[in-house]
Amino acid sequence: MRAVRCPFSEADVRAMKLGEVVALSGPVVSGRDEVHIRALKYIDEGKPVPNCLEGAVLFHCGPIMRRLDGGSWSPIAAGPTTSARMNSLEPRFIREFGIRAIIGKGGMSQEVVDAMRVVGCVYLAATGGAAVSLAEQLSNASGVEWEDLGMAEAMWKFEASNLGPLVVAIDAGGNSLYEEVRKKLRHGGFTA
Amino acid sequence: MVVKLPEPVKNVVENIIRLANTKLPADIVWALEAAAGWETNPAAAAQLGAILENVKKAEVLARPMCQDTGIPIFWVRGRFDHSIADDIARAVRESTEGIPMRPNTVDPISRRNNGDNLGEGMPCIHYIPTADDFTEVSVLLKGAGTENMTRLRMLDPADGMEGVKRFVVDSVLEAGGRPCPPSIVGVGIGGTSDDCVAMAKRALMEPLDFMEPERGISDLEEELFVRLNSSGLGPMGLGGDTTVLGVKVRKAACHTASLPVAVNIGCWATRRASARITDSDVVYSQGARL
């Protein structure tokens, strides 16, 4: 497992190889359905969007958070959510914010893969459901934006330390491990 | 585990919600360990290793093993009265705060979240009255990753069992990595459209090591298990030898002009627990044939 540190430059992510397993350290922002919907709506309306999204590592995750006595928030369970739900909004989201990496599960559509290739962004597959292990690799939230969206949908800011294992499942050259697996499935002729 | 009464039903329900969240049923742990042993794809073996490590941590730390604590779905079987719905609702509200569980339920139109995992039509409870002298409450924590992959098709009788098998295999492979494979596949065959989906979901409550008594059904389960595990989809859809941990089929009589088939998938973290309450004690387990 190779240790990688974000924020990433375009060159950093273009150097990542398909199938490579990495452990990530550095700032990570959570965002799923509602963050995508609101961020793009605000841009259309000319309203400001939190600057933590610029060039960010975006974690498709709706964590369980617990408020500590001092008022800070601690992640209790923080695994990836199904990325495909964000397929329709993600190409524009990647372009608007120059997202450099997405952590999620299950992969994303060809339109998203294309946007990742153009902008220079990778998709890092986390183990779905490995929520306690992944939460231990995240700091207490260093901040939260759009808390009104609710615990699962808010934009939580974390510092990751050796978050992983993460598989480079879509690289910045337009290659997808999911597509490779799918092609082999079809050739296997398993539909009865 | 046997606990002497008196224990309020609400507490029993809280106990099964906590058990399901924090401890993966032993039959699923065994299946995952076996899969990790036979997996020839190193990347897939790494996924299974990460899953098993997480399962251990969740149990030791008494934390929910997955952040999507789902929508808790209940089955109440045996003897009971209307008050049990209120006991279950209070248990859901208090467990949301106490375990904690993620507040997941929202109004479908306004998307407003009240933060307590309740709301219109919640909690979801199925009732099975019987002449038994116990009350059995079961819970399945159903996340959206799997629930969103639910499929129902009203096949033509002419499609036959080949049509049923094709539909199940296609549904699981099209779902790909989204429902967190290796998964457990619940299948309903027959009934009415609504019953068919309900059967597919109920099938997920049954432990994997419970042998299906009807030969025709057990053969079908085995055939689908082999077909799906030779697909190469693998853990998390990233490729590998382990795509499903089990296939569970339920059937019911249907209209002569219909052949309904439904698929309801359970992720590797198919979180289930049951409690059987009698006059003298409460017996906890992690699954039931419903």
Coordinates of C-alpha atoms in Angstrom, one line a residue:
Chain A
M1 CA 0.0 0.0 0.0
R2 CA 1.5 3.3 -1.1
A3 CA 1.2 6.3 1.1
V4 CA -0.1 9.4 -0.6
R5 CA -0.6 12.9 0.7
C6 CA -3.2 15.4 -0.4
P7 CA -4.1 18.1 -1.5
F8 CA -3.1 16.7 -4.9
S9 CA -1.7 18.5 -8.0
E10 CA -2.9 17.4 -11.4
A11 CA 0.5 15.7 -11.9
D12 CA 0.0 13.7 -8.6
V13 CA -3.3 12.2 -9.7
R14 CA -2.2 11.6 -13.3
A15 CA 0.7 9.5 -11.9
M16 CA -1.7 7.2 -10.1
K17 CA -2.0 3.8 -11.7
L18 CA -5.2 1.8 -12.2
G19 CA -5.5 -1.0 -9.6
E20 CA -2.9 0.6 -7.3
V21 CA -3.7 0.5 -3.6
V22 CA -3.0 3.6 -1.6
A23 CA -3.4 5.0 1.9
L24 CA -4.3 8.7 1.9
S25 CA -3.4 11.4 4.4
G26 CA -4.5 15.0 4.3
P27 CA -7.7 17.1 4.1
V28 CA -10.9 15.3 3.0
V29 CA -14.4 16.8 2.6
S30 CA -17.6 14.7 2.7
G31 CA -20.3 15.3 0.2
R32 CA -23.1 13.3 -1.3
D33 CA -26.5 13.9 -2.9
E34 CA -27.6 17.2 -1.2
V35 CA -24.1 18.8 -1.3
H36 CA -24.0 18.2 -5.1
I37 CA -27.5 19.6 -5.6
R38 CA -27.0 22.7 -3.4
A39 CA -23.5 23.5 -4.6
L40 CA -24.5 23.6 -8.3
K41 CA -27.7 25.5 -7.5
Y42 CA -25.7 28.1 -5.6
I43 CA -23.3 28.5 -8.5
D44 CA -26.2 29.1 -10.9
E45 CA -27.7 31.7 -8.5
G46 CA -24.3 33.4 -8.0
K47 CA -24.2 32.5 -4.3
P48 CA -21.0 31.7 -2.5
V49 CA -20.0 28.0 -2.0
P50 CA -17.5 27.0 0.8
N51 CA -14.0 27.2 -0.6
C52 CA -13.0 23.8 0.9
L53 CA -14.3 22.2 -2.3
E54 CA -11.6 23.8 -4.5
G55 CA -9.2 21.0 -5.7
A56 CA -10.5 18.8 -2.9
V57 CA -10.5 15.1 -2.2
L58 CA -14.3 14.5 -2.0
F59 CA -15.5 11.6 0.1
H60 CA -18.9 10.2 -0.9
C61 CA -19.9 9.6 2.7
G62 CA -22.7 10.3 5.1
P63 CA -21.0 9.6 8.5
I64 CA -22.4 8.9 11.9
M65 CA -21.1 11.8 14.0
R66 CA -21.1 12.2 17.8
R67 CA -20.8 15.6 19.5
L68 CA -18.1 15.5 22.2
D69 CA -18.3 17.5 25.5
G70 CA -16.1 20.3 24.1
G71 CA -18.6 20.7 21.2
S72 CA -16.4 19.2 18.5
W73 CA -17.7 16.3 16.3
S74 CA -16.2 12.9 16.2
P75 CA -16.8 10.3 13.4
I76 CA -18.3 7.1 14.8
A77 CA -18.7 5.3 11.5
A78 CA -17.7 6.7 8.1
G79 CA -17.7 4.3 5.2
P80 CA -18.3 5.2 1.5
T81 CA -21.8 5.6 0.1
T82 CA -22.9 4.4 -3.4
S83 CA -21.3 6.9 -5.8
A84 CA -23.5 6.1 -8.8
R85 CA -26.3 8.2 -7.2
M86 CA -24.2 11.3 -8.0
N87 CA -23.6 10.3 -11.7
S88 CA -25.9 13.0 -13.1
L89 CA -24.3 15.9 -11.2
E90 CA -20.7 14.8 -10.8
P91 CA -19.2 15.8 -14.2
R92 CA -20.1 19.4 -13.7
F93 CA -19.2 19.2 -10.0
I94 CA -15.7 18.0 -10.9
R95 CA -15.3 20.7 -13.5
E96 CA -16.6 23.6 -11.3
F97 CA -14.4 22.8 -8.3
G98 CA -11.4 21.0 -10.0
I99 CA -12.0 18.0 -7.8
R100 CA -8.8 15.9 -7.7
A101 CA -10.0 12.7 -6.1
I102 CA -13.3 11.1 -5.2
I103 CA -13.5 8.4 -2.5
G104 CA -16.5 6.2 -2.9
K105 CA -17.8 2.8 -3.7
G106 CA -19.3 1.0 -6.7
G107 CA -17.9 3.2 -9.4
M108 CA -19.4 6.0 -11.6
S109 CA -20.7 6.4 -15.2
Q110 CA -18.8 7.0 -18.4
E111 CA -19.7 10.7 -18.3
V112 CA -18.0 11.0 -14.9
V113 CA -15.0 9.0 -16.1
D114 CA -14.7 11.4 -19.1
A115 CA -14.8 14.5 -16.8
M116 CA -12.2 12.9 -14.6
R117 CA -9.9 12.4 -17.6
V118 CA -10.3 16.0 -18.8
V119 CA -9.9 17.7 -15.4
G120 CA -7.3 15.3 -13.9
C121 CA -9.1 13.4 -11.1
V122 CA -9.1 9.8 -9.8
Y123 CA -11.7 7.6 -8.2
L124 CA -10.5 5.8 -5.1
A125 CA -12.6 2.8 -4.1
A126 CA -13.0 2.4 -0.3
T127 CA -14.3 -0.9 1.2
G128 CA -18.1 -0.5 1.5
G129 CA -19.3 -0.9 5.0
A130 CA -15.8 -0.8 6.6
A131 CA -17.1 2.2 8.5
V132 CA -15.5 1.8 11.9
S133 CA -12.0 1.2 10.5
L134 CA -12.3 4.2 8.2
A135 CA -13.7 6.5 10.9
E136 CA -10.6 5.6 13.0
Q137 CA -8.5 6.9 10.2
L138 CA -10.2 10.3 10.2
S139 CA -9.7 13.1 12.7
N140 CA -12.5 14.8 14.6
A141 CA -14.3 17.2 12.2
S142 CA -12.2 20.3 11.7
G143 CA -15.4 22.0 10.5
V144 CA -18.8 21.5 9.0
E145 CA -20.6 23.4 6.3
W146 CA -24.3 23.2 5.5
E147 CA -25.1 21.5 8.7
D148 CA -28.8 22.2 8.0
L149 CA -28.7 19.4 5.5
G150 CA -28.6 16.9 8.3
M151 CA -25.9 14.6 9.6
A152 CA -25.7 12.3 6.5
E153 CA -25.8 15.1 4.0
A154 CA -23.7 17.9 5.5
M155 CA -20.2 18.8 4.3
W156 CA -17.9 17.5 7.0
K157 CA -14.2 18.5 6.9
F158 CA -11.7 15.9 8.1
E159 CA -8.0 15.3 8.3
A160 CA -7.3 11.7 7.1
S161 CA -4.3 9.7 8.3
N162 CA -3.5 6.6 6.2
L163 CA -7.1 6.3 5.1
G164 CA -7.4 3.0 3.3
P165 CA -7.0 0.6 1.7
L166 CA -8.2 2.7 -1.3
V167 CA -8.0 1.1 -4.7
V168 CA -7.4 3.4 -7.7
A169 CA -10.5 2.1 -9.5
I170 CA -10.8 4.9 -12.1
D171 CA -7.6 6.6 -13.2
A172 CA -7.2 10.1 -14.8
G173 CA -6.5 8.5 -18.2
G174 CA -10.2 7.4 -18.6
N175 CA -9.6 3.8 -17.5
S176 CA -12.0 2.0 -15.1
L177 CA -11.5 -1.2 -13.2
Y178 CA -15.3 -1.5 -13.0
E179 CA -15.5 -1.4 -16.8
E180 CA -12.8 -4.0 -17.1
V181 CA -14.6 -6.3 -14.7
R182 CA -17.9 -5.7 -16.5
K183 CA -16.4 -6.5 -19.9
K184 CA -15.2 -9.8 -18.6
L185 CA -18.7 -10.5 -17.2
R186 CA -20.3 -10.1 -20.5
H187 CA -17.8 -12.4 -22.2
G188 CA -18.4 -15.0 -19.6
G189 CA -22.0 -15.4 -20.9
F190 CA -23.5 -15.9 -17.5
T191 CA -27.0 -14.7 -18.3
A192 CA -28.9 -18.0 -18.4
Chain B
M1 CA -28.3 -15.7 25.2
V2 CA -31.2 -16.2 27.6
V3 CA -32.4 -13.3 29.8
K4 CA -35.0 -13.8 32.6
L5 CA -38.1 -11.6 32.6
P6 CA -39.5 -9.2 33.5
E7 CA -38.0 -7.0 30.8
P8 CA -40.0 -4.4 29.0
V9 CA -40.6 -5.2 25.3
K10 CA -39.2 -1.8 24.4
N11 CA -35.8 -2.8 26.0
V12 CA -35.9 -6.1 24.2
V13 CA -36.3 -4.3 20.9
E14 CA -33.5 -1.9 21.7
N15 CA -31.3 -4.9 22.5
I16 CA -31.9 -6.5 19.1
I17 CA -31.3 -3.2 17.3
R18 CA -28.0 -2.8 19.1
L19 CA -27.1 -6.5 18.5
A20 CA -27.8 -6.2 14.7
N21 CA -25.8 -3.0 14.4
T22 CA -22.7 -4.0 16.3
K23 CA -22.3 -7.8 15.8
L24 CA -22.4 -9.5 12.4
P25 CA -24.3 -12.8 12.6
A26 CA -21.9 -15.8 13.0
D27 CA -23.1 -17.5 9.8
I28 CA -22.1 -14.5 7.7
V29 CA -18.7 -14.2 9.5
W30 CA -18.1 -17.9 8.7
A31 CA -19.0 -17.3 5.0
L32 CA -16.7 -14.2 4.8
E33 CA -13.8 -16.2 6.4
A34 CA -14.3 -19.1 4.0
A35 CA -14.4 -16.6 1.1
A36 CA -11.2 -15.0 2.3
G37 CA -9.6 -18.4 2.4
W38 CA -10.6 -19.4 -1.2
E39 CA -10.2 -16.0 -2.9
T40 CA -7.5 -16.2 -5.6
N41 CA -7.6 -12.5 -6.5
P42 CA -5.3 -10.6 -4.1
A43 CA -7.2 -7.3 -4.4
A44 CA -10.4 -9.1 -3.6
A45 CA -8.7 -10.8 -0.6
A46 CA -7.7 -7.4 0.6
Q47 CA -11.3 -6.2 0.5
L48 CA -12.5 -9.2 2.5
G49 CA -9.6 -8.7 5.0
A50 CA -10.7 -5.0 5.5
I51 CA -14.3 -6.2 6.0
L52 CA -13.4 -8.8 8.6
E53 CA -11.2 -6.4 10.4
N54 CA -14.0 -3.9 10.5
V55 CA -16.4 -6.5 11.8
K56 CA -14.1 -7.2 14.8
K57 CA -13.6 -3.5 15.5
A58 CA -17.3 -2.8 15.5
E59 CA -18.0 -5.7 18.0
V60 CA -15.1 -4.7 20.3
L61 CA -16.0 -1.0 20.3
A62 CA -19.8 -1.6 20.3
R63 CA -20.2 0.7 17.3
P64 CA -22.4 0.3 14.2
M65 CA -20.3 -1.7 11.7
C66 CA -21.7 0.5 8.8
Q67 CA -22.5 4.2 8.9
D68 CA -25.7 3.4 6.9
T69 CA -27.6 2.0 9.8
G70 CA -30.5 1.7 7.3
I71 CA -34.1 1.6 7.9
P72 CA -34.9 -0.9 10.6
I73 CA -37.5 -3.4 9.3
F74 CA -39.4 -5.4 11.9
W75 CA -41.3 -8.7 11.8
V76 CA -43.5 -9.5 14.8
R77 CA -44.6 -13.1 15.0
G78 CA -46.6 -15.2 17.5
R79 CA -49.0 -13.6 20.0
F80 CA -49.0 -9.8 20.4
D81 CA -51.3 -6.9 20.7
H82 CA -51.4 -3.4 19.2
S83 CA -49.2 -1.9 22.0
I84 CA -46.1 -3.5 20.4
A85 CA -46.0 -0.9 17.6
D86 CA -45.5 1.9 20.2
D87 CA -42.8 -0.1 22.0
I88 CA -41.0 -0.6 18.7
A89 CA -41.3 3.1 17.8
R90 CA -39.9 4.2 21.1
A91 CA -37.0 1.7 20.8
V92 CA -36.1 3.1 17.4
R93 CA -36.1 6.7 18.7
E94 CA -34.0 5.9 21.7
S95 CA -31.6 3.6 19.8
T96 CA -31.0 6.5 17.3
E97 CA -29.7 8.6 20.1
G98 CA -28.2 5.9 22.2
I99 CA -26.2 3.6 19.8
P100 CA -26.1 6.1 17.9
M101 CA -27.7 5.3 14.5
R102 CA -27.7 7.8 11.7
P103 CA -31.0 9.6 11.3
N104 CA -32.0 8.3 7.8
T105 CA -35.7 8.8 7.4
V106 CA -37.0 11.8 5.5
D107 CA -40.3 12.9 4.0
P108 CA -40.1 11.7 0.4
I109 CA -41.3 15.0 -1.1
S110 CA -39.9 17.7 1.2
R111 CA -36.8 15.5 2.1
R112 CA -37.2 16.9 5.6
N113 CA -35.4 14.8 8.3
N114 CA -36.8 14.8 11.8
G115 CA -33.7 13.2 13.2
D116 CA -35.4 10.3 15.0
N117 CA -35.6 7.6 12.2
L118 CA -39.4 7.8 12.5
G119 CA -42.0 9.7 10.4
E120 CA -45.1 8.8 8.3
G121 CA -45.5 5.0 8.0
M122 CA -42.4 4.3 10.2
P123 CA -41.3 2.2 11.8
C124 CA -41.9 -0.5 9.1
I125 CA -43.4 -3.5 10.9
H126 CA -44.8 -6.7 9.4
Y127 CA -47.1 -8.8 11.6
I128 CA -47.4 -12.6 11.5
P129 CA -50.0 -13.7 14.1
T130 CA -49.8 -17.4 15.1
A131 CA -51.2 -19.6 17.8
D132 CA -47.7 -19.8 19.5
D133 CA -47.2 -18.9 23.1
F134 CA -44.3 -16.6 22.4
T135 CA -43.8 -13.1 20.8
E136 CA -40.9 -13.1 18.4
V137 CA -39.5 -9.7 17.2
S138 CA -37.0 -9.6 14.4
V139 CA -35.1 -6.7 12.9
L140 CA -33.2 -6.3 9.6
L141 CA -31.2 -3.0 9.2
K142 CA -31.7 -2.3 5.5
G143 CA -29.3 0.3 4.0
A144 CA -30.1 2.2 0.8
G145 CA -27.1 0.7 -1.2
T146 CA -28.9 -2.6 -1.4
E147 CA -32.5 -1.4 -1.2
N148 CA -32.0 0.8 -4.2
M149 CA -31.1 -2.3 -6.2
T150 CA -34.5 -4.0 -5.5
R151 CA -36.0 -5.4 -8.7
L152 CA -39.5 -6.9 -9.5
R153 CA -40.6 -8.3 -12.8
M154 CA -43.9 -9.8 -13.7
L155 CA -42.7 -12.5 -16.1
D156 CA -44.9 -14.4 -18.4
P157 CA -45.5 -18.0 -17.4
A158 CA -43.9 -19.0 -20.7
D159 CA -40.6 -17.5 -19.4
G160 CA -40.5 -20.4 -16.9
M161 CA -37.7 -21.1 -14.5
E162 CA -35.0 -20.1 -17.1
G163 CA -36.6 -16.7 -17.1
V164 CA -36.5 -16.5 -13.3
K165 CA -32.8 -17.5 -13.2
R166 CA -31.8 -15.0 -15.9
F167 CA -33.6 -12.2 -14.1
V168 CA -31.9 -13.0 -10.8
V169 CA -28.4 -13.2 -12.4
D170 CA -29.0 -10.1 -14.4
S171 CA -30.3 -8.1 -11.4
V172 CA -27.3 -9.0 -9.3
L173 CA -24.7 -8.4 -12.0
E174 CA -26.3 -5.1 -13.1
A175 CA -26.2 -3.9 -9.5
G176 CA -22.4 -4.4 -9.7
G177 CA -20.4 -3.0 -6.8
R178 CA -23.2 -0.7 -5.6
P179 CA -24.8 -3.0 -3.0
C180 CA -21.5 -3.8 -1.3
P181 CA -20.9 -7.4 -2.5
P182 CA -20.2 -10.1 -1.5
S183 CA -23.9 -10.0 -1.0
I184 CA -26.8 -12.2 0.1
V185 CA -29.5 -12.5 -2.5
G186 CA -33.1 -12.7 -1.5
V187 CA -35.4 -14.0 -4.2
G188 CA -39.2 -14.1 -4.2
I189 CA -41.0 -16.3 -6.7
G190 CA -44.8 -16.1 -7.2
G191 CA -47.4 -14.5 -4.9
T192 CA -48.8 -11.1 -5.8
S193 CA -46.5 -8.3 -6.8
D194 CA -46.3 -6.8 -3.3
D195 CA -45.9 -10.3 -1.6
C196 CA -43.2 -11.2 -4.1
V197 CA -41.0 -8.3 -3.0
A198 CA -41.8 -8.9 0.7
M199 CA -40.8 -12.6 0.3
A200 CA -37.5 -11.6 -1.2
K201 CA -36.7 -9.4 1.7
R202 CA -37.9 -11.8 4.4
A203 CA -35.6 -14.4 2.9
L204 CA -32.6 -12.3 4.0
M205 CA -33.6 -12.9 7.7
E206 CA -32.7 -16.6 7.4
P207 CA -29.2 -17.7 8.5
L208 CA -27.0 -19.0 5.6
D209 CA -26.4 -22.3 7.3
F210 CA -30.1 -23.1 7.6
M211 CA -30.9 -25.8 5.1
E212 CA -33.8 -25.3 2.8
P213 CA -36.1 -28.3 3.3
E214 CA -37.7 -28.3 -0.2
R215 CA -35.4 -29.9 -2.7
G216 CA -36.5 -27.9 -5.7
I217 CA -35.8 -24.7 -3.8
S218 CA -32.4 -25.8 -2.4
D219 CA -31.3 -26.9 -5.9
L220 CA -32.3 -23.5 -7.3
E221 CA -30.4 -21.6 -4.5
E222 CA -27.3 -23.7 -5.2
E223 CA -27.4 -23.2 -9.0
L224 CA -27.8 -19.4 -8.6
F225 CA -25.0 -19.3 -6.0
V226 CA -22.6 -21.1 -8.4
R227 CA -23.6 -19.0 -11.4
L228 CA -23.2 -15.7 -9.5
N229 CA -19.9 -16.7 -7.9
S230 CA -18.4 -17.7 -11.3
S231 CA -19.3 -14.3 -12.7
G232 CA -16.0 -12.6 -11.6
L233 CA -17.8 -9.5 -10.2
G234 CA -16.1 -9.9 -6.9
P235 CA -16.1 -8.0 -3.6
M236 CA -17.2 -4.4 -4.1
G237 CA -17.5 -5.1 -7.9
L238 CA -13.7 -4.8 -8.3
G239 CA -13.2 -8.4 -9.6
G240 CA -12.7 -11.7 -7.7
D241 CA -14.1 -15.1 -6.9
T242 CA -16.6 -14.0 -4.3
T243 CA -19.7 -12.2 -5.5
V244 CA -22.4 -13.7 -3.2
L245 CA -22.3 -15.4 0.2
G246 CA -25.7 -17.0 -0.2
V247 CA -28.9 -17.1 -2.2
K248 CA -32.2 -17.5 -0.3
V249 CA -35.4 -18.3 -2.2
R250 CA -39.0 -18.0 -1.1
K251 CA -42.1 -18.9 -3.1
A252 CA -45.9 -18.6 -2.9
A253 CA -48.8 -19.6 -5.1
C254 CA -49.6 -17.1 -7.8
H255 CA -52.2 -16.4 -10.5
T256 CA -52.1 -18.9 -13.4
A257 CA -51.4 -16.0 -15.8
S258 CA -48.5 -14.6 -13.7
L259 CA -44.9 -15.4 -12.8
P260 CA -43.7 -12.7 -10.5
V261 CA -40.0 -12.7 -9.5
A262 CA -38.3 -10.2 -7.1
V263 CA -34.7 -9.7 -6.0
N264 CA -33.9 -8.0 -2.8
I265 CA -30.2 -7.9 -2.0
G266 CA -28.5 -7.8 1.4
C267 CA -25.0 -6.4 1.6
W268 CA -22.1 -8.4 3.3
A269 CA -23.3 -6.5 6.4
T270 CA -26.8 -8.1 6.4
R271 CA -27.6 -7.0 10.0
R272 CA -30.3 -9.1 11.6
A273 CA -31.3 -10.1 15.1
S274 CA -34.3 -11.7 16.8
A275 CA -35.7 -12.1 20.2
R276 CA -38.2 -14.7 21.3
I277 CA -40.2 -13.5 24.4
T278 CA -42.1 -16.1 26.5
D279 CA -43.6 -15.8 30.0
S280 CA -40.4 -16.9 31.6
D281 CA -37.5 -15.6 29.5
V282 CA -36.1 -13.9 26.4
V283 CA -34.0 -15.8 23.9
Y284 CA -31.8 -13.8 21.5
S285 CA -30.5 -15.0 18.1
Q286 CA -29.4 -13.5 14.9
G287 CA -31.9 -14.6 12.3
A288 CA -35.2 -16.4 11.8
R289 CA -37.0 -18.3 9.1
L290 CA -40.0 -16.1 8.4

